[in-house]
mmCIF file of C-alpha atoms in Angstrom:
data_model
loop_
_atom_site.group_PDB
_atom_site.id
_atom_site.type_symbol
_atom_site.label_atom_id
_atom_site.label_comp_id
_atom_site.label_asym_id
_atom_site.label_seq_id
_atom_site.Cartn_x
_atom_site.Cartn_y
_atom_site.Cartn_z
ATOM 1 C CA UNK A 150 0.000 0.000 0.000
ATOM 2 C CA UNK A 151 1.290 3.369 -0.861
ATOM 3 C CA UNK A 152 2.104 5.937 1.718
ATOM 4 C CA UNK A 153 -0.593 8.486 0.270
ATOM 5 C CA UNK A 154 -3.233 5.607 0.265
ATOM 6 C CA UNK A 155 -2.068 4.763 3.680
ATOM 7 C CA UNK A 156 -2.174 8.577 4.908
ATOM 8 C CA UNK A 157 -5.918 8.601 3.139
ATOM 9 C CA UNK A 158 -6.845 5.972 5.395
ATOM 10 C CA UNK A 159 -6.037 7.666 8.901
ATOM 11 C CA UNK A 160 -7.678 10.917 7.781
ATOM 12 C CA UNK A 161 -11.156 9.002 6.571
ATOM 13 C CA UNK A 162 -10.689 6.904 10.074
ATOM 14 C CA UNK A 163 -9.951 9.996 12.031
ATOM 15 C CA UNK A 164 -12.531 12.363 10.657
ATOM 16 C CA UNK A 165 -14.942 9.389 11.517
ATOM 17 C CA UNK A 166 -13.879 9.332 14.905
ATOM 18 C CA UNK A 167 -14.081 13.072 15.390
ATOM 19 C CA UNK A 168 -17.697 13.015 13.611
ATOM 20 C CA UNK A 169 -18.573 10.370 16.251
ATOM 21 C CA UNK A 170 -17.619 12.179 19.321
ATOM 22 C CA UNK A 171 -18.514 15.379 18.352
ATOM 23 C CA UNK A 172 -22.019 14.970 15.981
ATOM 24 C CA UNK A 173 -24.268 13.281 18.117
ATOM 25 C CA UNK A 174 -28.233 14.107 18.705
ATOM 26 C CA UNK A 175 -28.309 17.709 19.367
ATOM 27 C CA UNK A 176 -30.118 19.124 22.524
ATOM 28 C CA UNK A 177 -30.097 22.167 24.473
ATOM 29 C CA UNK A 178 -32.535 21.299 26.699
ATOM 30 C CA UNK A 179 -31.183 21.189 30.871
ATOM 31 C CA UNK A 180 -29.486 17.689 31.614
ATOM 32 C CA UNK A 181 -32.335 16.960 33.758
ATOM 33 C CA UNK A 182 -34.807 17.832 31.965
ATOM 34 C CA UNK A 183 -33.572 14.781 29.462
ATOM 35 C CA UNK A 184 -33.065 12.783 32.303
ATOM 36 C CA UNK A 185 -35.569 9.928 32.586
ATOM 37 C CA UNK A 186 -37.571 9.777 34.810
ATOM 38 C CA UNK A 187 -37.370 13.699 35.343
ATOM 39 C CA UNK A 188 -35.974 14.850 38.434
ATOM 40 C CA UNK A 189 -36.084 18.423 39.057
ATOM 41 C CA UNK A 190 -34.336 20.379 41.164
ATOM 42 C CA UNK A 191 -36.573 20.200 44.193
ATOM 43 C CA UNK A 192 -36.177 16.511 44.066
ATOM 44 C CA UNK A 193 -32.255 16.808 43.567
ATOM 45 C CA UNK A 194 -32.160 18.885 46.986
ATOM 46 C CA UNK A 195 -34.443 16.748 49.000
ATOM 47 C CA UNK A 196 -32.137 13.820 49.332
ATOM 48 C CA UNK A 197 -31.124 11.717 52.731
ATOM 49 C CA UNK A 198 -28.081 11.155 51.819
ATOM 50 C CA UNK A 199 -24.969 12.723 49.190
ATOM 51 C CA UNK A 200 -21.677 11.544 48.627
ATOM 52 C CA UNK A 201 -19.274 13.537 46.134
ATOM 53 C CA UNK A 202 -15.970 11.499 44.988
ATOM 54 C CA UNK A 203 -12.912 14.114 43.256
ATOM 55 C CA UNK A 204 -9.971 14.781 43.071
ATOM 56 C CA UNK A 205 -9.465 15.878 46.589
ATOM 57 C CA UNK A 206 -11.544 12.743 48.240
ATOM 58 C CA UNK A 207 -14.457 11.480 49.829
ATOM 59 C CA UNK A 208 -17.681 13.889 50.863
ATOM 60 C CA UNK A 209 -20.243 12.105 52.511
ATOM 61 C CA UNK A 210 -23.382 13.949 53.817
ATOM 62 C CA UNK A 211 -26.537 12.689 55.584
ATOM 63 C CA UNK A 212 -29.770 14.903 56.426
ATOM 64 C CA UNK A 213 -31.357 15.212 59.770
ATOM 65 C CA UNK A 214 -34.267 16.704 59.899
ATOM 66 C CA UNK A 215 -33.644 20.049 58.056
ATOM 67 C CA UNK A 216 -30.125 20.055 58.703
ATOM 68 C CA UNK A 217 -26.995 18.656 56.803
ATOM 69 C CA UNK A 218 -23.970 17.010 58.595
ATOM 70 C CA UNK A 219 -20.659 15.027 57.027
ATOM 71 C CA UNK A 220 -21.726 11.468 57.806
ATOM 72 C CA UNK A 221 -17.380 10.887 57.502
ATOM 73 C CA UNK A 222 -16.623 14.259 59.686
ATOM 74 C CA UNK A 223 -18.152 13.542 63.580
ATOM 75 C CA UNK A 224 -21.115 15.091 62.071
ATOM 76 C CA UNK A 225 -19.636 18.587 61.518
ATOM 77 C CA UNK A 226 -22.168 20.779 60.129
ATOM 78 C CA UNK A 227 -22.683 21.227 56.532
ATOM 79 C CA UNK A 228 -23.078 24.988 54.807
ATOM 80 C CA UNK A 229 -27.158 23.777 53.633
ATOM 81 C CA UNK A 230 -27.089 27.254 51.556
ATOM 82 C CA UNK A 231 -23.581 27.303 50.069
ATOM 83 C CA UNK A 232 -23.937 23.412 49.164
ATOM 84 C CA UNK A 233 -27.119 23.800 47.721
ATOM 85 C CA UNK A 234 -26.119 26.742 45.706
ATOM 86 C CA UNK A 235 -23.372 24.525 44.394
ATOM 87 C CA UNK A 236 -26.343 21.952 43.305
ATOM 88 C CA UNK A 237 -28.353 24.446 41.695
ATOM 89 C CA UNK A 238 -25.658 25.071 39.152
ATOM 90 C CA UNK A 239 -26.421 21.528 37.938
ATOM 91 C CA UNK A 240 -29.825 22.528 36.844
ATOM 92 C CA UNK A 241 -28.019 25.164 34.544
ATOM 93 C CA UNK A 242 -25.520 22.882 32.556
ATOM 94 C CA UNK A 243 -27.388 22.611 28.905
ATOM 95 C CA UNK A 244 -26.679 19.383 26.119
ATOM 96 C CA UNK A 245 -25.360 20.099 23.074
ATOM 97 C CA UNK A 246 -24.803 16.627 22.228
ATOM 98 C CA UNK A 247 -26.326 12.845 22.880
ATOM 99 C CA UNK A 248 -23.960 9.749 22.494
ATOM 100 C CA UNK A 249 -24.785 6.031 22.965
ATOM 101 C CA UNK A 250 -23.751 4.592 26.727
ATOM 102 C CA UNK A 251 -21.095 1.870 25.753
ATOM 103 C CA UNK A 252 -17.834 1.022 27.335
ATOM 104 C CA UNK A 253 -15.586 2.187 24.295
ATOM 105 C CA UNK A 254 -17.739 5.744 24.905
ATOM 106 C CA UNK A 255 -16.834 5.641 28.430
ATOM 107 C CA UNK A 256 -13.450 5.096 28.312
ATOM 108 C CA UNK A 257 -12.857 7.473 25.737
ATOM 109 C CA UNK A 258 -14.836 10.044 27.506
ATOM 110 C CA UNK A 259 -13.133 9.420 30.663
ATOM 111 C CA UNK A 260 -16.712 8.053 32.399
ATOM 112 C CA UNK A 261 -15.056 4.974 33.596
ATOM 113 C CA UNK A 262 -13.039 7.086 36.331
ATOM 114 C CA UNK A 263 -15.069 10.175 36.084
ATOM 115 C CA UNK A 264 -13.466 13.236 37.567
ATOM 116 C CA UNK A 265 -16.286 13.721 39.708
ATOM 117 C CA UNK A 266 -18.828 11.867 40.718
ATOM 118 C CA UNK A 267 -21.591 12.535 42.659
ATOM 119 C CA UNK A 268 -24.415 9.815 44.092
ATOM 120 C CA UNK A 269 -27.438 10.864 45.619
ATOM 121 C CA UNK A 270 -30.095 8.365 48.015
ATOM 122 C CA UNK A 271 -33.171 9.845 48.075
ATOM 123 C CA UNK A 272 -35.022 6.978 49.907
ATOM 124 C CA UNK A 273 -34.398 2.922 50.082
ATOM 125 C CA UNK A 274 -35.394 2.065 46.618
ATOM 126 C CA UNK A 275 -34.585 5.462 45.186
ATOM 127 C CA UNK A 276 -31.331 6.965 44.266
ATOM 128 C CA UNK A 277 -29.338 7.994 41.202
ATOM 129 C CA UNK A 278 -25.666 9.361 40.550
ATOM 130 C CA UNK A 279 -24.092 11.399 37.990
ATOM 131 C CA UNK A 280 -20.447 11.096 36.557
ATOM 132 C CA UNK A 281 -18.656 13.810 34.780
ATOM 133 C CA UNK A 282 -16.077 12.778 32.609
ATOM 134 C CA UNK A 283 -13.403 14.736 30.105
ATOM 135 C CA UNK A 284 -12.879 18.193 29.148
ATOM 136 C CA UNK A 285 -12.983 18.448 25.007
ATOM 137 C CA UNK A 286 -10.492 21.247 24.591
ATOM 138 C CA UNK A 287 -11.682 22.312 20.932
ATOM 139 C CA UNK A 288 -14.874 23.156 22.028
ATOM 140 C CA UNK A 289 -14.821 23.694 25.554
ATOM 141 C CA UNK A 290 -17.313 20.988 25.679
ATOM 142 C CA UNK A 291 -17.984 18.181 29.087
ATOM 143 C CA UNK A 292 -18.898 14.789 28.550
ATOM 144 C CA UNK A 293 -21.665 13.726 31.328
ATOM 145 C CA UNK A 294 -23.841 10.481 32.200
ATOM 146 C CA UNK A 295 -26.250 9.505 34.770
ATOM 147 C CA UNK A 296 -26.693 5.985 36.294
ATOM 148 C CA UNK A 297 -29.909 5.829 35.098
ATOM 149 C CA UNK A 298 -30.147 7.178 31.471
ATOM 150 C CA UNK A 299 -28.528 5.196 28.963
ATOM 151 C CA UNK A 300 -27.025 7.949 27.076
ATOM 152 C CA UNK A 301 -23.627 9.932 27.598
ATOM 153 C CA UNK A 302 -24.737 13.973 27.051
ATOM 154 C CA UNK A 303 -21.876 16.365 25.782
ATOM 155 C CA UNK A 304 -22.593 19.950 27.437
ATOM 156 C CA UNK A 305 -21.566 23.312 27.674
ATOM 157 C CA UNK A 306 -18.101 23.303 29.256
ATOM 158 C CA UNK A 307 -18.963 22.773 33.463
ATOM 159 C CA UNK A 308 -17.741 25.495 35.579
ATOM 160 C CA UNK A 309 -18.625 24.500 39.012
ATOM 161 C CA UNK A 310 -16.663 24.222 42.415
ATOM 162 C CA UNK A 311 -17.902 20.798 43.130
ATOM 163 C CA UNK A 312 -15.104 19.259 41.186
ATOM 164 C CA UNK A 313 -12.599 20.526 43.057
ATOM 165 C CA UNK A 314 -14.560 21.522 46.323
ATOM 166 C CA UNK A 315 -13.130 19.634 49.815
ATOM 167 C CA UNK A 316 -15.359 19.390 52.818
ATOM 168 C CA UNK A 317 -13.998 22.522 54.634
ATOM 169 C CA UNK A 318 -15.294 24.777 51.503
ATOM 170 C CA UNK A 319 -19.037 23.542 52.702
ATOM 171 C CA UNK A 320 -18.631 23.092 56.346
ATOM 172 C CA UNK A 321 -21.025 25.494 58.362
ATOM 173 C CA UNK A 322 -18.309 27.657 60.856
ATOM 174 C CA UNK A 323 -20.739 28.833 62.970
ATOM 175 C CA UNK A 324 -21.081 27.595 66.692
ATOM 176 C CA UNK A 325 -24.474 27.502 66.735
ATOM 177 C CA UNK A 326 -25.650 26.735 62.934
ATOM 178 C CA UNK A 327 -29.295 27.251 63.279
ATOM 179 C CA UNK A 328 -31.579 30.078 61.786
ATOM 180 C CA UNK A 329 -33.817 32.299 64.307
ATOM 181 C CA UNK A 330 -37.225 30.831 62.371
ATOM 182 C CA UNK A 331 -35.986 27.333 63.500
ATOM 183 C CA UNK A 332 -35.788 27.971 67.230
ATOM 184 C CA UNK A 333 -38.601 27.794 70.066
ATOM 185 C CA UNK A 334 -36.967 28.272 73.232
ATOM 186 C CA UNK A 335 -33.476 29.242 74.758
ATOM 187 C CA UNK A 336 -32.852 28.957 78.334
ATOM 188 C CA UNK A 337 -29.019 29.792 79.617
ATOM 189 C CA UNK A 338 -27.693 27.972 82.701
ATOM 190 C CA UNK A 339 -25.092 29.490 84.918
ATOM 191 C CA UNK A 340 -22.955 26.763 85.951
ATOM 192 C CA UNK A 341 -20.949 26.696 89.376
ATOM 193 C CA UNK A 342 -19.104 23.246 90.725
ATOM 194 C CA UNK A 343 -22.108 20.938 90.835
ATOM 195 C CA UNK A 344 -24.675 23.812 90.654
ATOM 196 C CA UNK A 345 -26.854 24.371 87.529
ATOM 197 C CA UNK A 346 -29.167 27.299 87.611
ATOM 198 C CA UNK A 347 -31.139 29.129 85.384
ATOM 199 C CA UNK A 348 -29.661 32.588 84.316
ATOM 200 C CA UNK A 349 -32.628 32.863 81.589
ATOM 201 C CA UNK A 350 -35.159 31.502 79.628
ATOM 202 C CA UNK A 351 -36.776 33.271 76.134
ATOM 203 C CA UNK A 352 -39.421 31.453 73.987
ATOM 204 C CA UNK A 353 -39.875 32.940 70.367
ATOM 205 C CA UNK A 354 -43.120 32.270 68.888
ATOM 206 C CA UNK A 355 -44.173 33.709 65.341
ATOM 207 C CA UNK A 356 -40.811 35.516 65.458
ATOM 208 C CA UNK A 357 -41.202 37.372 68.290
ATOM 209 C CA UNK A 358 -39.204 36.767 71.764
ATOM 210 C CA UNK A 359 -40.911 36.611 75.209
ATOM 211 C CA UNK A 360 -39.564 36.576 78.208
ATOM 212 C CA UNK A 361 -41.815 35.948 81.215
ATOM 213 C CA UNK A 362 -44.574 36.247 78.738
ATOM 214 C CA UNK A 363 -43.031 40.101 78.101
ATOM 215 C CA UNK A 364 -42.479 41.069 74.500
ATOM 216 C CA UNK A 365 -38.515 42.144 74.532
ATOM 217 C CA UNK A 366 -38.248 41.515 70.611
ATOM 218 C CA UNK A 367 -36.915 44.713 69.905
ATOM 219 C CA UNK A 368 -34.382 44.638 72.669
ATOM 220 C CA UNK A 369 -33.069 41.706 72.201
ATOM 221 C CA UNK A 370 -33.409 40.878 68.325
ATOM 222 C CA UNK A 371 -29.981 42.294 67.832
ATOM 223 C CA UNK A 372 -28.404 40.649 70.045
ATOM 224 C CA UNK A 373 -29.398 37.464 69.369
ATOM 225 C CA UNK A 374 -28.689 37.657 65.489
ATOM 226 C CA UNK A 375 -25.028 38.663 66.948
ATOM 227 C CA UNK A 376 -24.877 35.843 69.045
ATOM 228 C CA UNK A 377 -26.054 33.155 66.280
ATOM 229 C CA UNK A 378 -23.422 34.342 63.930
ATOM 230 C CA UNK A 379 -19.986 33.958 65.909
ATOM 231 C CA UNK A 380 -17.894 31.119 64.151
ATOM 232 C CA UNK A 381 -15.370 28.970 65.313
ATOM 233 C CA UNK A 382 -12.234 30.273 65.446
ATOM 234 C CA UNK A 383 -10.649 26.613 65.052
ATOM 235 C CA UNK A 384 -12.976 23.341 65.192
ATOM 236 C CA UNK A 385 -10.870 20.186 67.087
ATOM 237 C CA UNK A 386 -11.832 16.756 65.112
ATOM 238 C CA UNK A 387 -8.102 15.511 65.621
ATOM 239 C CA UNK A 388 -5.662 16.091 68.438
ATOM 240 C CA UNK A 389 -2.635 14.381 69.667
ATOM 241 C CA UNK A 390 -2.769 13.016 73.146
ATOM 242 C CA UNK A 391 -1.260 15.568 75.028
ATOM 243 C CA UNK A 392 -3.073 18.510 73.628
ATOM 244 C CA UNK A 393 -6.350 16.790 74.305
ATOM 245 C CA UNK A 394 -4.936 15.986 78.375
ATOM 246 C CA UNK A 395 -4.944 20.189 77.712
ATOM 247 C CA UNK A 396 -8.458 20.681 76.686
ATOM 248 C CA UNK A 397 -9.717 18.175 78.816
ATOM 249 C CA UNK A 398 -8.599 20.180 82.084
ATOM 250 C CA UNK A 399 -10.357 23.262 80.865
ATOM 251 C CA UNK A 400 -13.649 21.288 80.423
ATOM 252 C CA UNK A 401 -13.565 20.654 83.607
ATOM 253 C CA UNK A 402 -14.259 24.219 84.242
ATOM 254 C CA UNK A 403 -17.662 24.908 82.630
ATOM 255 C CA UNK A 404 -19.353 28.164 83.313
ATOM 256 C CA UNK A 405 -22.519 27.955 81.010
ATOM 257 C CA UNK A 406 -24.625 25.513 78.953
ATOM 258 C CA UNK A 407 -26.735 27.036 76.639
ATOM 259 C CA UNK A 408 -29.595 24.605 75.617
ATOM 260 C CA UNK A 409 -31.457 25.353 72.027
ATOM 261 C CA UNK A 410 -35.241 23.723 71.395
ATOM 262 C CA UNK A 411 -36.072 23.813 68.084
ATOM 263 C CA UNK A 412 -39.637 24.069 66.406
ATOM 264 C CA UNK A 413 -39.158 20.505 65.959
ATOM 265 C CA UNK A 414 -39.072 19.286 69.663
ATOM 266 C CA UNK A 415 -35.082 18.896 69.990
ATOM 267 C CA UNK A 416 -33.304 20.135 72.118
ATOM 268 C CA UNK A 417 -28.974 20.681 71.322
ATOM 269 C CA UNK A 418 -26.926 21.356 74.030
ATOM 270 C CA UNK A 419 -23.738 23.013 74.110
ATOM 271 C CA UNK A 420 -21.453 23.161 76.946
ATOM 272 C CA UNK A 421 -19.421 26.691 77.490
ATOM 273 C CA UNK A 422 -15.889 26.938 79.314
ATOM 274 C CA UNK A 423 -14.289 29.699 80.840
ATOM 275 C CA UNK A 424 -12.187 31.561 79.228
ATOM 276 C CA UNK A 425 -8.654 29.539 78.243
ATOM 277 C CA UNK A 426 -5.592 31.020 80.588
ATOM 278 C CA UNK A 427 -2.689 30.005 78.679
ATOM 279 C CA UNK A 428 -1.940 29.713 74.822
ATOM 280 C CA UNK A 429 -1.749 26.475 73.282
ATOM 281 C CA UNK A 430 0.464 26.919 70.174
ATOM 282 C CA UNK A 431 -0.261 23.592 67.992
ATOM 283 C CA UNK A 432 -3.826 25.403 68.343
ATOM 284 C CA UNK A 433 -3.715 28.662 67.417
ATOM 285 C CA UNK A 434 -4.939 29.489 70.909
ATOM 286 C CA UNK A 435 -3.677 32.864 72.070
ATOM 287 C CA UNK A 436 -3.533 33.848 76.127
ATOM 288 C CA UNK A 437 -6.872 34.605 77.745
ATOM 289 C CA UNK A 438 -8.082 35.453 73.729
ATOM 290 C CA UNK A 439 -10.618 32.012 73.169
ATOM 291 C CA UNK A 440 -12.718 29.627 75.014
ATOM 292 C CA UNK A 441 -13.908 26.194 74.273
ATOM 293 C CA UNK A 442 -17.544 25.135 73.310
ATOM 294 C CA UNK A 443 -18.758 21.716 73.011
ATOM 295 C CA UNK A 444 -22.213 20.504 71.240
ATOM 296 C CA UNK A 445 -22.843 17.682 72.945
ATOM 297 C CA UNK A 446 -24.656 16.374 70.109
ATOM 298 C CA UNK A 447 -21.167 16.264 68.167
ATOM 299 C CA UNK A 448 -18.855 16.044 71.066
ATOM 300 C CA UNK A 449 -16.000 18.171 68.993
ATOM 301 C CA UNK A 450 -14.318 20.854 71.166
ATOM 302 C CA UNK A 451 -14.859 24.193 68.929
ATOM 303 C CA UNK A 452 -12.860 27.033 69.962
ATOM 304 C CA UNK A 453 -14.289 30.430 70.143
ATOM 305 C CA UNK A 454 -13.418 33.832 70.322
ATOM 306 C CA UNK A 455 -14.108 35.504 73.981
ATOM 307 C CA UNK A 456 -15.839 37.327 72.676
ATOM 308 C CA UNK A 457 -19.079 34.659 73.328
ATOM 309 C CA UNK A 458 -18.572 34.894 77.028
ATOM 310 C CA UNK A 459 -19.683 38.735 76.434
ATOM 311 C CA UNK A 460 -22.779 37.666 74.563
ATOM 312 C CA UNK A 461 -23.533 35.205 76.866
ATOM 313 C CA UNK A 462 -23.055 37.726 79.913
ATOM 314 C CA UNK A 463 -25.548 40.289 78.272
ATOM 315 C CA UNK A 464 -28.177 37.484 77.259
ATOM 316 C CA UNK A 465 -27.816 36.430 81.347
ATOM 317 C CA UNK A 466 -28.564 39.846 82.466
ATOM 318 C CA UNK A 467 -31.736 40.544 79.661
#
């Protein structure tokens, strides 16, 4: 065979190939919208359970009640808002293309080791996942395929976080992650030795905050707000043996628990330290700067600026 022949050959075989990867069905309609049986995006975001595999790891979340926790972390908090934002971008990714779902498609489209892949459990019988695959550099195209279609879709190039995201980018900072509309009734307890007593009690009912059946809603709206928004200054899911001997002598010396009922019925409970004497490098903790909360729910030391002790004093003396 002649080399001109021969070099006829490759460019027939390869302009084949290139036809069959990039001249597929066309579709612009939203990747779920194809998907069969439809899921929109309510049903996306009302799962029990999410786990999201890239390049940096393992994510695994579960839902309780209304609220999101890593199922892999001690049940650190999740960010509900910024993780469902991140979700929502899913429902904008559009098809340009449709290929068949075969195993030479896969592997050429980089679907049998997806770069991310994320699996959602909606209930027992119920759950789905979806893989997204290689980059097409010519035309900034994605190649992307759900467990349960039996097509592979070529989109509009993805530009989301979630392939790259790790589980501190979505964990919720703050020490109490709740939202005023989700909370019934806060009573404060003063704690001395082996004494517990009640420094004060407010029930919030159709957003306004009673104390002693008094309306004090103006007074003490701001405050509150203020006092649901401090973050963690570090959160403690791993510590070496002698650091933890450290924080274990300062829990010893708890000044307040501060117990949450939600609209729900439960009831979280976080236990409040005094205020830490002495740095502790390997923590970040500065000298008479932080103090320690604990959610007993999580049992994970959070440490917090002093600035909570404040709060706490001013809520006591409402």
């Amino acid at each position: 065979m002649s080399s001109s022949l021969a070099g006829f050959i490759i460019i027939i075989l390869l302009a084949i190939f290139y036809r069959e990867i990039n001249l597929g069905e066309r579709q612009r309609d939203d990747i779920f919208t194809v998907h069969r049986p439809p899921k929109n995006l309510s049903e996306l975001l009302n799962f029990n359970s999410l786990t999201i595999t890239n390049k940096t790891g393992i994510i695994s979340i579960n839902k309780h009640q209304n609220h999101y926790f890593f199922s892999n972390r001690k049940k650190l908090p999740v960010n509900k808002n910024l993780l469902f934002s991140l979700l929502e971008k899913l429902q904008e990714i559009k098809v340009k293309y449709v290929h068949q779902k075969n195993e030479l498609n896969l592997e050429n489209f980089s679907l049998s080791y997806p770069s991310l892949k994320i699996e959602w459990v909606f209930n027992d019988i119920d759950n789905d996942d979806l893989s997204i695959g290689a980059t097409n550099s010519l035309d900034e195209t994605t190649f992307i395929t759900l467990h349960s279609e039996s097509r592979i879709f070529q989109t509009e190039k993805l530009n989301n976080n979630l392939t790259q995201i790790d589980w501190r980018d979505i964990l919720d900072p703050r020490v109490f992650p709740l939202d005023f509309s989700e909370i019934q009734r806060l009573e404060l307890y003063r704690i001395r030795g082996s004494n517990r007593k009640m420094a004060t009690s407010l029930k919030i009912e159709n957003e306004r905050i009673y104390k002693n059946q008094r309306d004090i809603s103006e007074k003490v709206f701001p405050h509150l707000s203020l006092l649901l928004s401090q973050k963690a200054h570090t959160i403690i899911d791993e510590v070496n043996p002698s650091i933890e001997e450290q924080l274990s002598n300062y829990l010893q010396n708890i000044i307040y628990e501060f117990e949450i009922t939600l609209n729900n019925g439960e009831t979280l409970v976080y236990k409040i330290s005094s205020i830490i004497p002495k740095s502790i490098h390997l923590l970040k903790i500065e000298k008479a700067q932080q103090m320690i909360v604990i959610p007993a729910h999580l049992s994970t030391p959070y440490i917090v600026s002093k600035d909570l002790y404040f709060l706490l004093q001013k809520l006591e003396n409402i």
